[in-house]
PDB file of C-alpha atoms in Angstrom:
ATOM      1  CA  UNK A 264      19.351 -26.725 154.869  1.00 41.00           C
ATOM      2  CA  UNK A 265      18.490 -23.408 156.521  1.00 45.00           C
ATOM      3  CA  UNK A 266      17.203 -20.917 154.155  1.00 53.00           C
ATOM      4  CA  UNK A 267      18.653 -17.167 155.134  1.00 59.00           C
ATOM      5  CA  UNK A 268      16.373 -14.252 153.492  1.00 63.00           C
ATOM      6  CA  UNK A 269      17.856 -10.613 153.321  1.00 76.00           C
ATOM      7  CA  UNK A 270      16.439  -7.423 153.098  1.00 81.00           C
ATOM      8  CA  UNK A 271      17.912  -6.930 150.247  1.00 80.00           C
ATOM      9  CA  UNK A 272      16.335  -9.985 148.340  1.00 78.00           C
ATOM     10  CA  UNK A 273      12.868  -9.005 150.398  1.00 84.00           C
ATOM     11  CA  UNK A 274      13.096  -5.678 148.372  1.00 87.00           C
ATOM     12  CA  UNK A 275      14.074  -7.338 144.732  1.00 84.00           C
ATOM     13  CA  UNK A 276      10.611  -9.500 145.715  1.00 84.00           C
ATOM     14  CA  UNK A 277       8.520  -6.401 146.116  1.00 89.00           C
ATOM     15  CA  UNK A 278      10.161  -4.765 142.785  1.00 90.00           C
ATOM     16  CA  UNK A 279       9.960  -7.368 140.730  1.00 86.00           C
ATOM     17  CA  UNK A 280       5.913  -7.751 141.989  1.00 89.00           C
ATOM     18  CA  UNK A 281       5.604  -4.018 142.384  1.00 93.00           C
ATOM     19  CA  UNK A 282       3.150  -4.236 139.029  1.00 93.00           C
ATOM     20  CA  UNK A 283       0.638  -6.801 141.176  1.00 93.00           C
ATOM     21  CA  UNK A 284       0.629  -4.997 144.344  1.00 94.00           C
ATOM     22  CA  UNK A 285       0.101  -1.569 142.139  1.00 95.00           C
ATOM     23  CA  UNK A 286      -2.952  -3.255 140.635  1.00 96.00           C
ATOM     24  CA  UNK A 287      -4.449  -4.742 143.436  1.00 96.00           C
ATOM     25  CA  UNK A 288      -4.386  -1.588 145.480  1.00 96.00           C
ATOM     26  CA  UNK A 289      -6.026   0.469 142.625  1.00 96.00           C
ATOM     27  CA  UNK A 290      -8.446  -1.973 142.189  1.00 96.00           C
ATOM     28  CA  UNK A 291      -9.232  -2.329 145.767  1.00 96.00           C
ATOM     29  CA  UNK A 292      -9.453   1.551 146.363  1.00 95.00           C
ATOM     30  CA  UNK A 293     -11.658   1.452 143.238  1.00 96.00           C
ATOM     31  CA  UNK A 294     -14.326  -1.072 144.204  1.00 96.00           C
ATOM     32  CA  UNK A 295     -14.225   0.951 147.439  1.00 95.00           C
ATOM     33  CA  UNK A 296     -14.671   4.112 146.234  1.00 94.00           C
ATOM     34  CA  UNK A 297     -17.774   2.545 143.817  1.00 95.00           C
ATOM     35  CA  UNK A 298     -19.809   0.859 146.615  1.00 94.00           C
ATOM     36  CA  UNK A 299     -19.291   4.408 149.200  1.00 91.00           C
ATOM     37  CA  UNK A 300     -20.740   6.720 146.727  1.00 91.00           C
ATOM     38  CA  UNK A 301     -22.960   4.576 144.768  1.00 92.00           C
ATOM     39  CA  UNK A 302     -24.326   1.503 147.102  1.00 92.00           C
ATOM     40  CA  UNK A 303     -24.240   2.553 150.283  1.00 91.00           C
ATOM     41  CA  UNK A 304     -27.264   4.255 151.609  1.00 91.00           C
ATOM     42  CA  UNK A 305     -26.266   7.524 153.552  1.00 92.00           C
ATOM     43  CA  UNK A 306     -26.657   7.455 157.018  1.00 93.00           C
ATOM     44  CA  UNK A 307     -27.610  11.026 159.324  1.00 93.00           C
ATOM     45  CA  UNK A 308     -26.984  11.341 162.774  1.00 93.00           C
ATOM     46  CA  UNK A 309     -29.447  13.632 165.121  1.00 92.00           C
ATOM     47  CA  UNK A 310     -28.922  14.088 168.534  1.00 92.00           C
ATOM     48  CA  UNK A 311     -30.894  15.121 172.033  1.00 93.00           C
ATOM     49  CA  UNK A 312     -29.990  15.263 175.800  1.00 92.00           C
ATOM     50  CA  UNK A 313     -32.124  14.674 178.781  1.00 90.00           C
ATOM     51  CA  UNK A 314     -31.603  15.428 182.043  1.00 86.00           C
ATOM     52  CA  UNK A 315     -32.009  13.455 184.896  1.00 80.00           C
ATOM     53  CA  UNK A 316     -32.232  15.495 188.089  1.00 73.00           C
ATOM     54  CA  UNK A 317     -35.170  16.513 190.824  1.00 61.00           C
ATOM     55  CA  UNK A 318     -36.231  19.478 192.140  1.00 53.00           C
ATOM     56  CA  UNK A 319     -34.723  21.652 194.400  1.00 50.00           C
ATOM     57  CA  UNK A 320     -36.170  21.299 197.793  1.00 48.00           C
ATOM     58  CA  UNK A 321     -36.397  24.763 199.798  1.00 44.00           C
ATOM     59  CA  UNK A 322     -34.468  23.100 202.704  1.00 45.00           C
ATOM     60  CA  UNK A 323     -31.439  21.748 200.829  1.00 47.00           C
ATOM     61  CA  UNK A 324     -30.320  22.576 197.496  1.00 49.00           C
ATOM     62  CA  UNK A 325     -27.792  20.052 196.721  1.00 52.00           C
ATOM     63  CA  UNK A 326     -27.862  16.894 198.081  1.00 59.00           C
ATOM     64  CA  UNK A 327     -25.041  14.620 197.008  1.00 65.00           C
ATOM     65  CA  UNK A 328     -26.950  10.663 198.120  1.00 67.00           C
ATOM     66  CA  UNK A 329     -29.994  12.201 195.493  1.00 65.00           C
ATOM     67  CA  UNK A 330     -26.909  12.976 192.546  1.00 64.00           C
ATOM     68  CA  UNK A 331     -25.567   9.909 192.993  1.00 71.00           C
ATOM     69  CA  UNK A 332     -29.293   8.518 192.525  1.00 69.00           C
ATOM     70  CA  UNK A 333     -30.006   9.736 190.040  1.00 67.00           C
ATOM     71  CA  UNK A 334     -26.848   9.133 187.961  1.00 71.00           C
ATOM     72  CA  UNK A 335     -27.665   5.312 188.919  1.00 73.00           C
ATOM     73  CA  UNK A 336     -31.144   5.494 187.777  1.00 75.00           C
ATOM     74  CA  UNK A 337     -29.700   6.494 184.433  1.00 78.00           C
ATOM     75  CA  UNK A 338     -28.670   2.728 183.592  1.00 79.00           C
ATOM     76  CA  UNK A 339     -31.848   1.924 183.779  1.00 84.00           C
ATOM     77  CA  UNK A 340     -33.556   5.186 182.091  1.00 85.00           C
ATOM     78  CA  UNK A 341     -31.324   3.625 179.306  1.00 85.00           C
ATOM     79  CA  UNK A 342     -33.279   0.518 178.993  1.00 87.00           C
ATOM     80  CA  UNK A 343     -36.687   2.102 179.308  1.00 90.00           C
ATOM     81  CA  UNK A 344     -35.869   4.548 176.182  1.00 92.00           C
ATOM     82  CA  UNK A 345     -35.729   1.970 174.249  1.00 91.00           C
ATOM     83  CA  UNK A 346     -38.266  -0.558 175.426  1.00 92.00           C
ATOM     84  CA  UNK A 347     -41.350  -0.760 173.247  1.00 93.00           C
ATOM     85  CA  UNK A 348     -43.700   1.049 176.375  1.00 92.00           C
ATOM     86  CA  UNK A 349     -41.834   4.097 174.904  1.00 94.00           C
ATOM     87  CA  UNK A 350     -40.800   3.246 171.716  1.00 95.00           C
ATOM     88  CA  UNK A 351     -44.547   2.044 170.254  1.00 94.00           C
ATOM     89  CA  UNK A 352     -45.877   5.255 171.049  1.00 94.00           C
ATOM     90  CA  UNK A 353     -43.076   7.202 169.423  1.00 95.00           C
ATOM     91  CA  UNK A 354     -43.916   5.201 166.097  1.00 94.00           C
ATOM     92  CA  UNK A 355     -47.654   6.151 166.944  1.00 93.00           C
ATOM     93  CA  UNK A 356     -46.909   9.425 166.902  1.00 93.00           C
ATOM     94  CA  UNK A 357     -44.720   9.746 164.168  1.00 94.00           C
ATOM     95  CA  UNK A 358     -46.712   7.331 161.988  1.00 92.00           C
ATOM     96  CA  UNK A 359     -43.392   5.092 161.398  1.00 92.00           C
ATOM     97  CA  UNK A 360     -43.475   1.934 159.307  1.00 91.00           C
ATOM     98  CA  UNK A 361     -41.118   0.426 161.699  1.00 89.00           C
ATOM     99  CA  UNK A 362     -41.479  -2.049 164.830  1.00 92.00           C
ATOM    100  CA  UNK A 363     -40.325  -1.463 168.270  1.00 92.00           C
ATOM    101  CA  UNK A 364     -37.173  -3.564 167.896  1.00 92.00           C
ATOM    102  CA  UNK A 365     -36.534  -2.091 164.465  1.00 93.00           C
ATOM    103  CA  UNK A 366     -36.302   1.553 165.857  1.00 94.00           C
ATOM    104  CA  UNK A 367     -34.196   0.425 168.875  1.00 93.00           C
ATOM    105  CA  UNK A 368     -31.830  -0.513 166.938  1.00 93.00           C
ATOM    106  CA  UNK A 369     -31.591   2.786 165.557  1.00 93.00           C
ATOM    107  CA  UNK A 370     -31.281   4.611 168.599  1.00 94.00           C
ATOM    108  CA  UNK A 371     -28.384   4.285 171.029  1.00 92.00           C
ATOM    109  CA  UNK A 372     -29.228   5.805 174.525  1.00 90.00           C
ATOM    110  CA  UNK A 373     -25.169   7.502 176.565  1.00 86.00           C
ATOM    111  CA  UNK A 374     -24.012   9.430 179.503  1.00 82.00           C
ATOM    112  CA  UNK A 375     -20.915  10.319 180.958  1.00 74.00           C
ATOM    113  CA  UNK A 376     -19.273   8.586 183.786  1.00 74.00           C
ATOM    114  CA  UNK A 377     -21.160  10.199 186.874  1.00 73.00           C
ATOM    115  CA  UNK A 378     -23.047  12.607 184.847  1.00 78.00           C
ATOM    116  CA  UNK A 379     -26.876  12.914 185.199  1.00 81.00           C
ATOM    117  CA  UNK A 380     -26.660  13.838 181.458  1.00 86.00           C
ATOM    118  CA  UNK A 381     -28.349  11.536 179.323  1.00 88.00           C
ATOM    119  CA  UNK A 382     -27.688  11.744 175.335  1.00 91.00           C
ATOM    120  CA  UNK A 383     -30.160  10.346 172.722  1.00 93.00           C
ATOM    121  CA  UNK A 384     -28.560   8.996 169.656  1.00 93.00           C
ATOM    122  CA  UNK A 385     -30.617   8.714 166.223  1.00 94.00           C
ATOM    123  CA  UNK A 386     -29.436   7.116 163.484  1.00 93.00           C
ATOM    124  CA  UNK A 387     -31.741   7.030 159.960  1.00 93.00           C
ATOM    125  CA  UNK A 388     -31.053   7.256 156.268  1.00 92.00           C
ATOM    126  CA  UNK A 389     -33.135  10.483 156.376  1.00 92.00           C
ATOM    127  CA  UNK A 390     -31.867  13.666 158.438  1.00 91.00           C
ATOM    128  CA  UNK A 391     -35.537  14.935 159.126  1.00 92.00           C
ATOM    129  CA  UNK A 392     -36.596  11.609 160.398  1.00 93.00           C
ATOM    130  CA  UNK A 393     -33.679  11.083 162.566  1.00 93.00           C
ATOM    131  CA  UNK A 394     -34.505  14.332 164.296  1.00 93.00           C
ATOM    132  CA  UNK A 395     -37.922  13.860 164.587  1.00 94.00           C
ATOM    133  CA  UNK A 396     -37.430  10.275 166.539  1.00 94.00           C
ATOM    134  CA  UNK A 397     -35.036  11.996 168.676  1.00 94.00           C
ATOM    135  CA  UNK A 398     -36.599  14.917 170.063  1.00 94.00           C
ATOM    136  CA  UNK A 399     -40.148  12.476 169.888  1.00 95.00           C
ATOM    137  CA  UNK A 400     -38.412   9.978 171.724  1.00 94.00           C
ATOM    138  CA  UNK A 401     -37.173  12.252 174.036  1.00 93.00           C
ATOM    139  CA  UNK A 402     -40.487  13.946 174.825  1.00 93.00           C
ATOM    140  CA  UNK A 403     -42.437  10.468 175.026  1.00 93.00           C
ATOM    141  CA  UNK A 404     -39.644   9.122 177.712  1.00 92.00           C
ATOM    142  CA  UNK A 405     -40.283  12.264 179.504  1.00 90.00           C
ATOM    143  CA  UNK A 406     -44.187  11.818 179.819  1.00 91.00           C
ATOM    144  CA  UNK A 407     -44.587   8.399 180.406  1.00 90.00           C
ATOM    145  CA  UNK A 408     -41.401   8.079 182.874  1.00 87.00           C
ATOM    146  CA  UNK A 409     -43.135   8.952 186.193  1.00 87.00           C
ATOM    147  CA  UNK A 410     -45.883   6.411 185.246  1.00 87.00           C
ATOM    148  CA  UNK A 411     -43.121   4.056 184.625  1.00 86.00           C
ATOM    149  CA  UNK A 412     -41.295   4.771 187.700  1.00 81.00           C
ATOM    150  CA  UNK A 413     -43.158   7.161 189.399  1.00 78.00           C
ATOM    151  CA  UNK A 414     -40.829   9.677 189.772  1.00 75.00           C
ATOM    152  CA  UNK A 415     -41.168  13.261 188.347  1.00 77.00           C
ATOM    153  CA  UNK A 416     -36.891  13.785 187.691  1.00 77.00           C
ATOM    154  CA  UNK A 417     -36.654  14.245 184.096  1.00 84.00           C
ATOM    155  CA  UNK A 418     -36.095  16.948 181.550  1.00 86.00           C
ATOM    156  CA  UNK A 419     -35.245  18.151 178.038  1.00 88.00           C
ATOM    157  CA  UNK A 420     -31.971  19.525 178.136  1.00 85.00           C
ATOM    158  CA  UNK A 421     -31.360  20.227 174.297  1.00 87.00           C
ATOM    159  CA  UNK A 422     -33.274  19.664 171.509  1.00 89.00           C
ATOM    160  CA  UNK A 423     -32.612  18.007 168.554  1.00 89.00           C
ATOM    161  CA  UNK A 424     -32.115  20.003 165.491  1.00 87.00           C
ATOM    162  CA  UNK A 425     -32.519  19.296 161.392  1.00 81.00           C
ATOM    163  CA  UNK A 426     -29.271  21.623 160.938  1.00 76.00           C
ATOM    164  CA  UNK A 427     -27.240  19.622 162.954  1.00 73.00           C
ATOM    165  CA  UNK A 428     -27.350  16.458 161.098  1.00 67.00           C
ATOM    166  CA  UNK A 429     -27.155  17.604 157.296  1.00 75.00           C
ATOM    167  CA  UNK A 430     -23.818  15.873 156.632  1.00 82.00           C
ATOM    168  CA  UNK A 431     -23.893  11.802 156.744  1.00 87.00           C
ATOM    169  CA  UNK A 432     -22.133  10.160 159.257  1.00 89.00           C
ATOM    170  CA  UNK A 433     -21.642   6.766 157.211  1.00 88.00           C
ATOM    171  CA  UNK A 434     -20.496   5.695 154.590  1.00 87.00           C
ATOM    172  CA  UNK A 435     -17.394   8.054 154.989  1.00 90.00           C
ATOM    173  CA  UNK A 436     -15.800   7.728 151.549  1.00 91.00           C
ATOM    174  CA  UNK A 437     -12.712   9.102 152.285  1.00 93.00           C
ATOM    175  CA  UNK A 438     -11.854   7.018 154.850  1.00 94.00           C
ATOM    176  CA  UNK A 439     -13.266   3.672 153.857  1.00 95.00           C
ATOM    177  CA  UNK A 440     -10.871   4.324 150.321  1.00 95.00           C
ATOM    178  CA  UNK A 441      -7.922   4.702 152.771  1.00 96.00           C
ATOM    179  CA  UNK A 442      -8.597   1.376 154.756  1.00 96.00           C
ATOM    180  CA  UNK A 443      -9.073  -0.045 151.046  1.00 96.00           C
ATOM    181  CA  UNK A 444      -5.693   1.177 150.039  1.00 96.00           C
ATOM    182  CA  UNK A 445      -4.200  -0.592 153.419  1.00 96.00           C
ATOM    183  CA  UNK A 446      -5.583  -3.850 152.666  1.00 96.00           C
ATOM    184  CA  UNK A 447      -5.104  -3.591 148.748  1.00 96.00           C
ATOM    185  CA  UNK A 448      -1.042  -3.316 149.833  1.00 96.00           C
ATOM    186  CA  UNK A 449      -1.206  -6.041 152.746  1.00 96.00           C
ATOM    187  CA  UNK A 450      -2.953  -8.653 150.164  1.00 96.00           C
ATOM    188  CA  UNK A 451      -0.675  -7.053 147.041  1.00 94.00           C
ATOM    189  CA  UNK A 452       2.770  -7.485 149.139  1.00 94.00           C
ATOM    190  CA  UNK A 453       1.504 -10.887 150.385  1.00 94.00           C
ATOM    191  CA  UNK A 454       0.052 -12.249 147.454  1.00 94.00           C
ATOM    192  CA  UNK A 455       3.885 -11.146 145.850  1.00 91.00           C
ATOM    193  CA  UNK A 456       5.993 -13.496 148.507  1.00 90.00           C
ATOM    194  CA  UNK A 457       3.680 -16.324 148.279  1.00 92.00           C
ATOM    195  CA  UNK A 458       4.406 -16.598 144.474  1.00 90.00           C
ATOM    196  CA  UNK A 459       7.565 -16.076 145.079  1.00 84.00           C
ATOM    197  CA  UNK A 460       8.124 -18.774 147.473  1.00 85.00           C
ATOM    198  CA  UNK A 461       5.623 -21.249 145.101  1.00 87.00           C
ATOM    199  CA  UNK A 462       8.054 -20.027 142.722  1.00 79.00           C
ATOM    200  CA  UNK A 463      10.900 -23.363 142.602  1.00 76.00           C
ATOM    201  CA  UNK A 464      12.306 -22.906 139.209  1.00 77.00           C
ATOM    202  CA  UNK A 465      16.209 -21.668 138.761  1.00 71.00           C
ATOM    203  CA  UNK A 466      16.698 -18.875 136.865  1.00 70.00           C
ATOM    204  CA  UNK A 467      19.947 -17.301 137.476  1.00 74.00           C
ATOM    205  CA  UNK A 468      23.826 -19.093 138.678  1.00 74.00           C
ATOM    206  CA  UNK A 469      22.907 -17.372 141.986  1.00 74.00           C
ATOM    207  CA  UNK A 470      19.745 -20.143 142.534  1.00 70.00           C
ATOM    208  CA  UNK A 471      21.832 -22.537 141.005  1.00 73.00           C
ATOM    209  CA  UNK A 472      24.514 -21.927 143.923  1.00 73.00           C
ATOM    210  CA  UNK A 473      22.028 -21.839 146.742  1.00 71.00           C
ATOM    211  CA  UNK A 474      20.329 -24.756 145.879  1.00 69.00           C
ATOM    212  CA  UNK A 475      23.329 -27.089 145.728  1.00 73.00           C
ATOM    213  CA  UNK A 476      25.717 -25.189 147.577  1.00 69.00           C
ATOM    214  CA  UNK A 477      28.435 -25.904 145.019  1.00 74.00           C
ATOM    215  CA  UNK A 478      30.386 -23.000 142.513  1.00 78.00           C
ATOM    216  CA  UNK A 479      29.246 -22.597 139.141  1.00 73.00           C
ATOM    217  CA  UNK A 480      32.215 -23.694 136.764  1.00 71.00           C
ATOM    218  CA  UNK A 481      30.679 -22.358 133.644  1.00 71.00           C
ATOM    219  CA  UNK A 482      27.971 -20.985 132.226  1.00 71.00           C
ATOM    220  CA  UNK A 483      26.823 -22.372 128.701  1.00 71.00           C
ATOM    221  CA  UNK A 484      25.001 -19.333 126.860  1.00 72.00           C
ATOM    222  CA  UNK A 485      21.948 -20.138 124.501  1.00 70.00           C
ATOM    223  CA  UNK A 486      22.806 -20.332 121.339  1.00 67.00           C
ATOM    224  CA  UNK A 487      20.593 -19.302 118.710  1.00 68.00           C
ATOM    225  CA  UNK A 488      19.756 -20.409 115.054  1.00 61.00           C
ATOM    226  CA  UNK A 489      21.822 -19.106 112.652  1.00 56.00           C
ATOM    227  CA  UNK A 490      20.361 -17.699 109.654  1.00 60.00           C
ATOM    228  CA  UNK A 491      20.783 -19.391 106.349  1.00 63.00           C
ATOM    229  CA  UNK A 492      22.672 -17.257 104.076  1.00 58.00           C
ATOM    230  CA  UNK A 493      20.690 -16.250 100.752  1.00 60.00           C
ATOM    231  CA  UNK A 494      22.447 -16.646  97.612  1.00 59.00           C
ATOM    232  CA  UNK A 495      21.988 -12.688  95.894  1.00 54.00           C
ATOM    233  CA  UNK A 496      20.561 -12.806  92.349  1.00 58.00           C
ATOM    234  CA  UNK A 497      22.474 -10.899  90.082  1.00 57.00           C
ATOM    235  CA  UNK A 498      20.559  -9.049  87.255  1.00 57.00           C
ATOM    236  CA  UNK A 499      20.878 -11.080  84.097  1.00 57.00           C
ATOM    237  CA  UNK A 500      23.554 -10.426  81.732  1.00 52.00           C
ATOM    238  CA  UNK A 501      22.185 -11.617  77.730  1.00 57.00           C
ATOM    239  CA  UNK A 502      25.293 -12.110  75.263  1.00 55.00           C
ATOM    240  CA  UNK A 503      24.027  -9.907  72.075  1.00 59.00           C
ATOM    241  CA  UNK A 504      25.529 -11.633  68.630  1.00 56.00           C
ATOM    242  CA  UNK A 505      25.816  -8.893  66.146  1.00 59.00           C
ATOM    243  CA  UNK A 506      24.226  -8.649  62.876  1.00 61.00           C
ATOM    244  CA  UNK A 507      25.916  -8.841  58.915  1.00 62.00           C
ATOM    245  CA  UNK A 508      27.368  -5.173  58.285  1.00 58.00           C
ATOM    246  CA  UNK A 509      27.232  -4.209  62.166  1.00 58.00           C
ATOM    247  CA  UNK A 510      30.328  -3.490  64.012  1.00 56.00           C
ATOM    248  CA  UNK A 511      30.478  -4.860  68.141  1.00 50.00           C
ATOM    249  CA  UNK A 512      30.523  -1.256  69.434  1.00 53.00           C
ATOM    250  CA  UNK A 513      27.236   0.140  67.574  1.00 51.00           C
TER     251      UNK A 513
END
């Protein structure tokens, strides 16, 4: 037998469930909202660029094969940033009660597609330390790259500064409540058809109908008890026998 669902029973699922998917979406934005503001460490963000470019020779000033260089040597600028020969002497400097892989994790070395800009992301739970290991980093890269590779092409092109990274990057309340809300209403709506379909008992004529594909010839209503009836007490009535030398109506 080929069950056939409708919109219109779809929708008299989700209203008669409306109550459970309300409930799970509050609680889910709830929970979320709890753990953003009051778990979740705050996260800042601090920023520096680098430069990758060598200097202008009196007999050519722009020399495409040398760009083109350099924007290769980038990929591998990227690994050196963040290879302990730079990154143990940035937590030397700064006095850091990290390791080498620790911080790398922490910083996240980009460039554009054929750009000899180089961008030096720091991520920390404190705003003033995140700037610090960015502009350090940067400075360290700078000084021991020609020993590295010994080449003399690299510059500061913009500092990091403490201004810049006031406002946390993660959590982000706002939107981690909205993804909550989403999910609360995907496992509310779900959650309401899979009781629904668990759900085998026949409640109406319609069910009755669809299950056996026959018409209903009557309908039998429940019949409650009837109340017993009380008998009412009437106030007592006392015959009075009058007395020698008294008349009935006195």
């Amino acid at each position: 037998m080929e069950e056939k669902i409708s919109l219109q029973e779809l929708f008299q699922v989700l209203c008669k469930r409306l109550w459970l998917i309300v409930l799970i979406t509050i609680i889910a934005a709830t929970v979320s909202a709890v753990i953003s503001f009051f778990v979740l460490t705050p996260v800042y963000e601090s920023k520096t660029q680098i430069l990758v470019n060598q200097a202008k020779s009196d007999e050519q000033l722009y020399n495409p094969q040398t760009v083109q260089t350099n924007v290769q040597l980038i990929n591998t600028y990227n690994d050196i940033i963040k290879s302990p020969a730079i990154l143990d002497k940035v937590i030397k400097e700064l006095k850091l009660d990290s390791s080498a892989q620790s911080l790398s994790g922490q910083i996240q070395v980009t460039n554009a597609q054929d750009s000899q800009v180089a961008q030096i992301v720091v991520q920390d739970t404190s705003a003033k330390r995140a700037t610090e290991i960015a502009n350090t980093t940067a400075f360290v890269f700078k000084k021991e790259v020609p020993k590295i590779m010994n080449v003399d092409n690299v510059s500061v092109l913009s500092k990091a500064a403490l201004g810049e990274s006031e406002s946390p990057v993660k959590p982000q309340p706002l939107m981690n409540i909205a993804i909550a809300v989403v999910v609360g209403l995907m496992v509310g709506i779900g959650l309401s058809f899979l009781l629904e379909y668990l759900d085998n008992t026949l409640k109406t004529e319609q069910d009755i109908e669809n299950l056996l594909e026959l018409p209903v010839m009557g309908v039998i209503t429940t019949i409650k008890d009837v109340p017993k009836v009380t008998n009412v007490q009437r106030p007592d009535v006392t015959a009075r026998v009058p007395q020698r030398g008294e008349t009935l109506g006195s």
